[in-house]
Coordinates of C-alpha atoms and ligand atoms in Angstrom, one line a residue:
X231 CA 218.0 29.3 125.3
X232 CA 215.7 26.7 127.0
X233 CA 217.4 24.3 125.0
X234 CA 220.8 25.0 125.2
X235 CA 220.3 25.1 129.3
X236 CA 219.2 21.6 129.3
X237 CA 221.6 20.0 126.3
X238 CA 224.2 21.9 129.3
X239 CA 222.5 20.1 131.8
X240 CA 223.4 17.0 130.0
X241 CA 226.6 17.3 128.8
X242 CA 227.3 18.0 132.5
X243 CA 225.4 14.7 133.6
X244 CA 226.8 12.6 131.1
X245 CA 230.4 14.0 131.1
X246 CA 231.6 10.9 131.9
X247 CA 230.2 8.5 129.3
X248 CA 230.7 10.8 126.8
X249 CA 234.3 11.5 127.4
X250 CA 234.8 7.5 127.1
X251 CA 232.3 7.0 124.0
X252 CA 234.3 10.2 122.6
X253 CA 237.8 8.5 123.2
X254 CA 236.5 5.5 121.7
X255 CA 235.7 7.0 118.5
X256 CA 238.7 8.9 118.2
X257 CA 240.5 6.0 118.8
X258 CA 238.2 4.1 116.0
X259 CA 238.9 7.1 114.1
X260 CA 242.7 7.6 114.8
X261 CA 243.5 3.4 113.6
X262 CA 241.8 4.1 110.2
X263 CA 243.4 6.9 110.0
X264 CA 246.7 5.4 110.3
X265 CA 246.0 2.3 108.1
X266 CA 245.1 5.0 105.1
X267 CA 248.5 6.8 106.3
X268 CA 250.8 3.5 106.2
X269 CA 250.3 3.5 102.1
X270 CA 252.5 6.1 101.6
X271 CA 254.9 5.7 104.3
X272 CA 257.8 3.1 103.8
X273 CA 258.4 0.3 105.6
X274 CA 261.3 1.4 107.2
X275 CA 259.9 4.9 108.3
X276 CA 256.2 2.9 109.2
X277 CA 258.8 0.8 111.6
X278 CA 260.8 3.6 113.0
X279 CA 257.1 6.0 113.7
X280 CA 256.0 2.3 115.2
X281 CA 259.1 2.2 117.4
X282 CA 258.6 5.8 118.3
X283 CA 254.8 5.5 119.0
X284 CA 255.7 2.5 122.0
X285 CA 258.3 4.1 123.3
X286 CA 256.6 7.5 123.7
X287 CA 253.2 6.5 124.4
X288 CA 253.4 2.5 125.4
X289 CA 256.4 2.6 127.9
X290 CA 254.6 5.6 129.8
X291 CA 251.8 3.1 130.8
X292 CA 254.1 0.9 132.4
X293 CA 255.9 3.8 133.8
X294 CA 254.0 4.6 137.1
X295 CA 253.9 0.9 138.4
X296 CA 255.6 1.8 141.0
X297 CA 253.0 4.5 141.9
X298 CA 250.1 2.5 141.9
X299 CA 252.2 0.1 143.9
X300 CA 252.5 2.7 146.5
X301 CA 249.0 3.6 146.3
X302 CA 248.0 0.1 146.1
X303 CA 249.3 0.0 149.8
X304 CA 247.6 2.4 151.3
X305 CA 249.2 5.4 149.8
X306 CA 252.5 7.3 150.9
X307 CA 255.1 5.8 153.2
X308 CA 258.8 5.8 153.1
X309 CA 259.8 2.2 154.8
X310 CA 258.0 0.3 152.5
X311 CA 259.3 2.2 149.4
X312 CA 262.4 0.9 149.0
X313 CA 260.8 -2.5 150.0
X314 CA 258.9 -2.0 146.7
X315 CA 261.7 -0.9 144.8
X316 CA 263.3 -3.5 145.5
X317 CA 260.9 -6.2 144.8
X318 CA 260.0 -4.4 141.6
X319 CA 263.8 -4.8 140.5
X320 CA 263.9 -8.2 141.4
X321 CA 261.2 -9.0 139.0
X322 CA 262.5 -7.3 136.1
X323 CA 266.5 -8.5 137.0
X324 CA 264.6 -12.1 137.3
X325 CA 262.8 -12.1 134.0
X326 CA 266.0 -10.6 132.0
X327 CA 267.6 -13.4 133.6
X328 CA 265.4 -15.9 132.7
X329 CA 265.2 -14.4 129.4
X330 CA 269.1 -14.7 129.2
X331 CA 269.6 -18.0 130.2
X332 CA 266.4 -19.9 129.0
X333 CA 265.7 -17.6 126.5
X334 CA 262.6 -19.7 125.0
X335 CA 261.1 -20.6 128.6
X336 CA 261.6 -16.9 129.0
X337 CA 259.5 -15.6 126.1
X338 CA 256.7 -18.4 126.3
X339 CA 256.5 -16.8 129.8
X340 CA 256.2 -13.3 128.4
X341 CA 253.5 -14.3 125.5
X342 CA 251.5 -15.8 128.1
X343 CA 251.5 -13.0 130.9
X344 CA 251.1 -10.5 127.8
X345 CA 248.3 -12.4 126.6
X346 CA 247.0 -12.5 130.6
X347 CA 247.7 -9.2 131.0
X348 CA 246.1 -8.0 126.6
X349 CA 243.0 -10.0 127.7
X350 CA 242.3 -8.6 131.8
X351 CA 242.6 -4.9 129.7
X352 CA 239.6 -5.7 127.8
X353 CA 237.4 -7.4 129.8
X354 CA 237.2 -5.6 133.2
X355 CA 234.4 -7.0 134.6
X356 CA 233.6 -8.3 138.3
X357 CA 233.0 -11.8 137.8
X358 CA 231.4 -14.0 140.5
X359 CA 234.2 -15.8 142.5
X360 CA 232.9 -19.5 141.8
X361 CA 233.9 -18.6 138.0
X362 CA 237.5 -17.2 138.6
X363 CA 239.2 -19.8 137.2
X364 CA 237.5 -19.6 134.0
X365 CA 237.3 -16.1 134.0
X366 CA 241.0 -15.7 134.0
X367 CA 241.8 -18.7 131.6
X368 CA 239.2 -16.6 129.5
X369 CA 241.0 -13.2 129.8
X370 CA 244.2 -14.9 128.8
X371 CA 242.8 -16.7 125.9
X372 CA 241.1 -13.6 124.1
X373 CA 244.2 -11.8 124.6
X374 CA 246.6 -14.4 122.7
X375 CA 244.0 -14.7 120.6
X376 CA 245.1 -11.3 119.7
X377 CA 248.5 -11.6 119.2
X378 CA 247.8 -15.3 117.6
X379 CA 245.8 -13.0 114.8
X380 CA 248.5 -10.4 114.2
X381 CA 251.2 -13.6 114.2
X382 CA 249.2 -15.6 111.2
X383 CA 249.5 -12.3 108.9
X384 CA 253.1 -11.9 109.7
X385 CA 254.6 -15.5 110.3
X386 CA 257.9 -14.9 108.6
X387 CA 258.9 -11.9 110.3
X388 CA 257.5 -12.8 114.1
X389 CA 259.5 -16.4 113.3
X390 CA 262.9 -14.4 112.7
X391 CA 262.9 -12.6 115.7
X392 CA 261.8 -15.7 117.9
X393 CA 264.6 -17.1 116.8
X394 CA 267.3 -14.1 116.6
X395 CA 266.0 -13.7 120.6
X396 CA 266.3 -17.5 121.4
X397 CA 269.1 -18.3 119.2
X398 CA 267.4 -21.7 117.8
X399 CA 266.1 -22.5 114.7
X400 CA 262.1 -23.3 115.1
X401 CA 260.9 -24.5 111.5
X402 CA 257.4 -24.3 112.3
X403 CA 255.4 -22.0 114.7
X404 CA 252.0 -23.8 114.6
X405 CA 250.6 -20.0 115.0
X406 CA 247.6 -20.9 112.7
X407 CA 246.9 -24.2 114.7
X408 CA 247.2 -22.5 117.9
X409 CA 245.3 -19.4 116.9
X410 CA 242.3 -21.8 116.2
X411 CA 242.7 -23.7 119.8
X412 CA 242.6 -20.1 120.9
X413 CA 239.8 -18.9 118.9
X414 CA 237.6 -22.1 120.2
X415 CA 238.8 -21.9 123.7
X416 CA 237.5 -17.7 123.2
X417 CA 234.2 -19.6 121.9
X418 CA 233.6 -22.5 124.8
X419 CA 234.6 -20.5 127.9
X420 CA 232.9 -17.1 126.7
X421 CA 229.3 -19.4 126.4
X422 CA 229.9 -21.1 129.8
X423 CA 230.3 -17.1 131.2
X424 CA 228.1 -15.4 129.3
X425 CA 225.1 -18.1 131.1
X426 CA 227.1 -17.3 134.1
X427 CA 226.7 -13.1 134.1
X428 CA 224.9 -10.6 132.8
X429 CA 227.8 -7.8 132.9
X430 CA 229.7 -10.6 130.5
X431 CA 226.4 -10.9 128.1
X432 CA 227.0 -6.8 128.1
X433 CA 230.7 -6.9 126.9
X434 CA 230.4 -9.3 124.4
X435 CA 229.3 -7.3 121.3
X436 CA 231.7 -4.7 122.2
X437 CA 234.7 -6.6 122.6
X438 CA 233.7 -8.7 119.5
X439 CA 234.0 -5.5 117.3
X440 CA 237.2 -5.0 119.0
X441 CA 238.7 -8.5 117.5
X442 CA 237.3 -7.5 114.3
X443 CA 239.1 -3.7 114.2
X444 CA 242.4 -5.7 115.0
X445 CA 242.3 -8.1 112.9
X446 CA 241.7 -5.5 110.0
X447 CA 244.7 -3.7 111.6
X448 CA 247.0 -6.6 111.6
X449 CA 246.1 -8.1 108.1
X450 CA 246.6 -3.9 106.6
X451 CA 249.6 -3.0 108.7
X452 CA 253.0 -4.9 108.4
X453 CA 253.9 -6.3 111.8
X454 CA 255.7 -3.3 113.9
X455 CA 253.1 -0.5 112.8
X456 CA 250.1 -3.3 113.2
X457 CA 251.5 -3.6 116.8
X458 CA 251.8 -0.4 117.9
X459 CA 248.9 0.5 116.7
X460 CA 246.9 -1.7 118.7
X461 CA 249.5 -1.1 121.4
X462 CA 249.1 2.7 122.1
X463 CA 246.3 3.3 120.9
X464 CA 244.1 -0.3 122.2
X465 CA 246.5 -1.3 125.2
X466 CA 248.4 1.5 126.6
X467 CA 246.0 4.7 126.4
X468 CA 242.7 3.3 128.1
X469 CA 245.1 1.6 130.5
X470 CA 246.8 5.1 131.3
X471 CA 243.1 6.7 131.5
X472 CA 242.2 3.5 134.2
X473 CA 245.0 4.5 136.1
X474 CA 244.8 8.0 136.5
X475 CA 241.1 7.1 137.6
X476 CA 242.9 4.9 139.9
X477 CA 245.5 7.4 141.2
X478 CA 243.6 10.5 141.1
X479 CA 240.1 10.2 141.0
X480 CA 239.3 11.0 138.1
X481 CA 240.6 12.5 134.5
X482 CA 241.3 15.6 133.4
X483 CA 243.9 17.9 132.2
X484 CA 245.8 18.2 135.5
X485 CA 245.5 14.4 136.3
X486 CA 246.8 13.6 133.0
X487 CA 250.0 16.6 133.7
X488 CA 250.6 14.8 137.0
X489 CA 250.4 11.3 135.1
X490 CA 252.9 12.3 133.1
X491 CA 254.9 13.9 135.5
X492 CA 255.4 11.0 137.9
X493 CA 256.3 9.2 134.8
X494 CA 259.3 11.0 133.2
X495 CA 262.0 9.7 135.7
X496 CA 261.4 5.7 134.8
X497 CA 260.1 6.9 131.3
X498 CA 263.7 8.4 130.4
X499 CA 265.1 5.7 131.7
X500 CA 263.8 3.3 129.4
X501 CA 263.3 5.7 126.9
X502 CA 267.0 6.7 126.7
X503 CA 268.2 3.1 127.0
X504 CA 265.9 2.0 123.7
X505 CA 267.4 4.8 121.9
X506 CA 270.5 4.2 122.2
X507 CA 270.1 0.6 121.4
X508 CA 268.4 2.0 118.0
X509 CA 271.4 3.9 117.5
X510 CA 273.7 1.4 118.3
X511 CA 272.8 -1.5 116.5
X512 CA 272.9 -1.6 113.0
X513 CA 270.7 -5.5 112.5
X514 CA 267.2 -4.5 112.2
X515 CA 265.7 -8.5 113.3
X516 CA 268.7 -7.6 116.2
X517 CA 267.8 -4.5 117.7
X518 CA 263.8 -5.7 117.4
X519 CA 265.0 -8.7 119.5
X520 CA 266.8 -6.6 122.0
X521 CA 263.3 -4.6 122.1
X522 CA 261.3 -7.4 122.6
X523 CA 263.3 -8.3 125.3
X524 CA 263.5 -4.9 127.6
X525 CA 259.6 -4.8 127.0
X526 CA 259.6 -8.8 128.4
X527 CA 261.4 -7.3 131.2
X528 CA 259.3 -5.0 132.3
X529 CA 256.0 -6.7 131.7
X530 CA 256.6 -9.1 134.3
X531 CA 255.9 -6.8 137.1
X532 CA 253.8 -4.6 135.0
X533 CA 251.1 -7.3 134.9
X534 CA 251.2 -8.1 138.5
X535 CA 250.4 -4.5 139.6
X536 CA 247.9 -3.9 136.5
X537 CA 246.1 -6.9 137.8
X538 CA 245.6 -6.0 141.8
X539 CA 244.9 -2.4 140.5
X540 CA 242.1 -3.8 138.8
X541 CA 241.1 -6.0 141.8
X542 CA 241.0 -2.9 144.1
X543 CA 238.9 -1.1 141.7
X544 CA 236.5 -3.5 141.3
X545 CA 236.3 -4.1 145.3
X546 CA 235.8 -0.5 145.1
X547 CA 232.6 -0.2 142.9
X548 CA 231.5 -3.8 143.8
X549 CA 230.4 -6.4 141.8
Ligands
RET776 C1 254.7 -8.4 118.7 C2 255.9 -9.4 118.7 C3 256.2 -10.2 119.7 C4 255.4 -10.1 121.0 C5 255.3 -9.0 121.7 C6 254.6 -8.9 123.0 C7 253.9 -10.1 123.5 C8 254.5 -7.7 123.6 C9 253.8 -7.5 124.9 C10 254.0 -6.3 125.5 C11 253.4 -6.0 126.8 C12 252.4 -6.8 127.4 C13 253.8 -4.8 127.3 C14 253.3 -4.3 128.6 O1 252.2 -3.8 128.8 C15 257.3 -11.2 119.7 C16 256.7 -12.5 120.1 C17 258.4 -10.8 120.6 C18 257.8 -11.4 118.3 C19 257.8 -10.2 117.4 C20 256.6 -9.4 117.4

């Protein structure tokens, strides 16, 4: 009885860690899981569950942006609002734009703010501000270091839809080459940091094991089920979890409801708009380009407001 009282007493106390070491190893869990399932689902159907999984799971953490822009100012107004509305559509209407007319400026943009935006997910760390510069470069370098890793295992296929979205041919990608750079530039600028912080030292074995479950994901999986694996389940669910800490305090059931709640409006949206692009187009390397591209779209201001939600955080807890 004594016992149970005090293991009670701990649970309680330790709620917290747990619940993150517990989403962790479902999440460890949950990828192998999936790699075992992809050998007895097709290609196709691995590509359409993929497709399904981003859009059901990976939009939704890009659809309360404009939430955590509203709390990001102080919480709720009306003037401002439509300011914000505004300047959120602007974004996105400026990157499809961009994406439109300089359609390979426009996706070198995207990789790079993805990469920006893959990398700041992982690392959340204050960082003394004499090393910001580094820290970012850093940030952006492990997280195209990612997605350099899952384009050497699927060079053919990542090539066709590069150049189905910018209509040129590109002969060679240099993925290998520039997955190297990366991996170096990971090397150099995470020794100069590590002598620089402690909380840096901290992260490094974790996020270390992190590169080595992706990898294993992206060399197993064929390219759309590789993604959205470490898409939903790597990328968009602990960024959801972050930002319901952000917006409501802290997570549980009815945090998580009113998550998704706020979300359905934007979700549908782009939800609806996906779908019916599936439905409509009958080129597989087509529609995947047309994919790419809404997701470009809306990463633009997605990492923006992920990146000062992370800053106000941070100023929040302190360094
Ligand atoms: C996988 C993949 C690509 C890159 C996708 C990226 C970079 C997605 C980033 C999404 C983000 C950051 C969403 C918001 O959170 C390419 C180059 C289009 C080619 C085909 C395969």
């Amino acid at each position: 009885m004594l016992f149970c009282l005090i293991f009670f007493v701990f649970l309680l106390n330790n709620f917290n860690e747990l619940y993150m070491e517990t989403s962790l190893h479902l999440r460890i869990l949950l990828t192998f899981f999936m790699l075992w399932l992809a050998n007895f689902i097709s290609v196709e159907n691995q590509q359409l569950i993929g497709f399904v999984g981003i859009a059901l799971l990976g939009i939704v953490h890009g659809a309360n942006d404009l939430t955590i822009g509203q709390h990001l100012k102080g919480g709720v107004a009306t003037s401002w609002e439509v300011k914000l509305l505004m300047k959120y559509i602007s974004i996105v209407l400026g990157g499809m734009v961009v994406f439109t007319l300089l359609p390979s400026y426009g996706l070198l943009l995207f990789i790079l703010l993805s990469g920006y935006h893959f990398g700041n997910q992982h690392w959340t760390l204050a960082m003394p501000s004499s090393v910001q510069r580094f820290w970012m470069l850093f940030q952006g370098s492990y997280g195209l270091l990612v997605l350099g890793i899952l384009f050497c295992f699927h060079e053919k296929e990542v090539q066709a839809i590069v150049e189905t979205i910018t209509q040129k041919s590109y002969p060679e990608l240099w993925v290998h080459e520039i997955t190297l750079i990366l991996g170096v530039l990971v090397l150099g600028l995470g020794s100069f940091l590590a002598q620089q912080s402690e909380a840096f030292r901290a992260s490094i074995g974790r996020n270390l094991f992190y590169l080595i479950v992706f990898t294993l994901i992206f060399y197993h999986a064929g390219l759309i089920w590789g993604f959205s694996m470490y898409f939903v389940l790597w990328h968009s669910v602990p960024s959801i979890q972050e930002q319901i800490r952000f917006l409501y305090g802290k997570e549980n059931v009815h945090s998580w409801w009113s998550y998704f709640k706020s979300s359905a409006l934007y979700w549908s949206l782009a939800v609806g708009t996906m779908a019916i692009a599936y439905w409509a187009i009958a080129n597989d390397t087509v529609f995947k380009a047309l994919f790419f591209s809404l997701m470009a779209a809306i990463t633009f201001p997605h990492t923006l407001i992920i990146a000062q939600m992370k800053r106000a955080m941070q100023k929040k807890v302190g360094p």
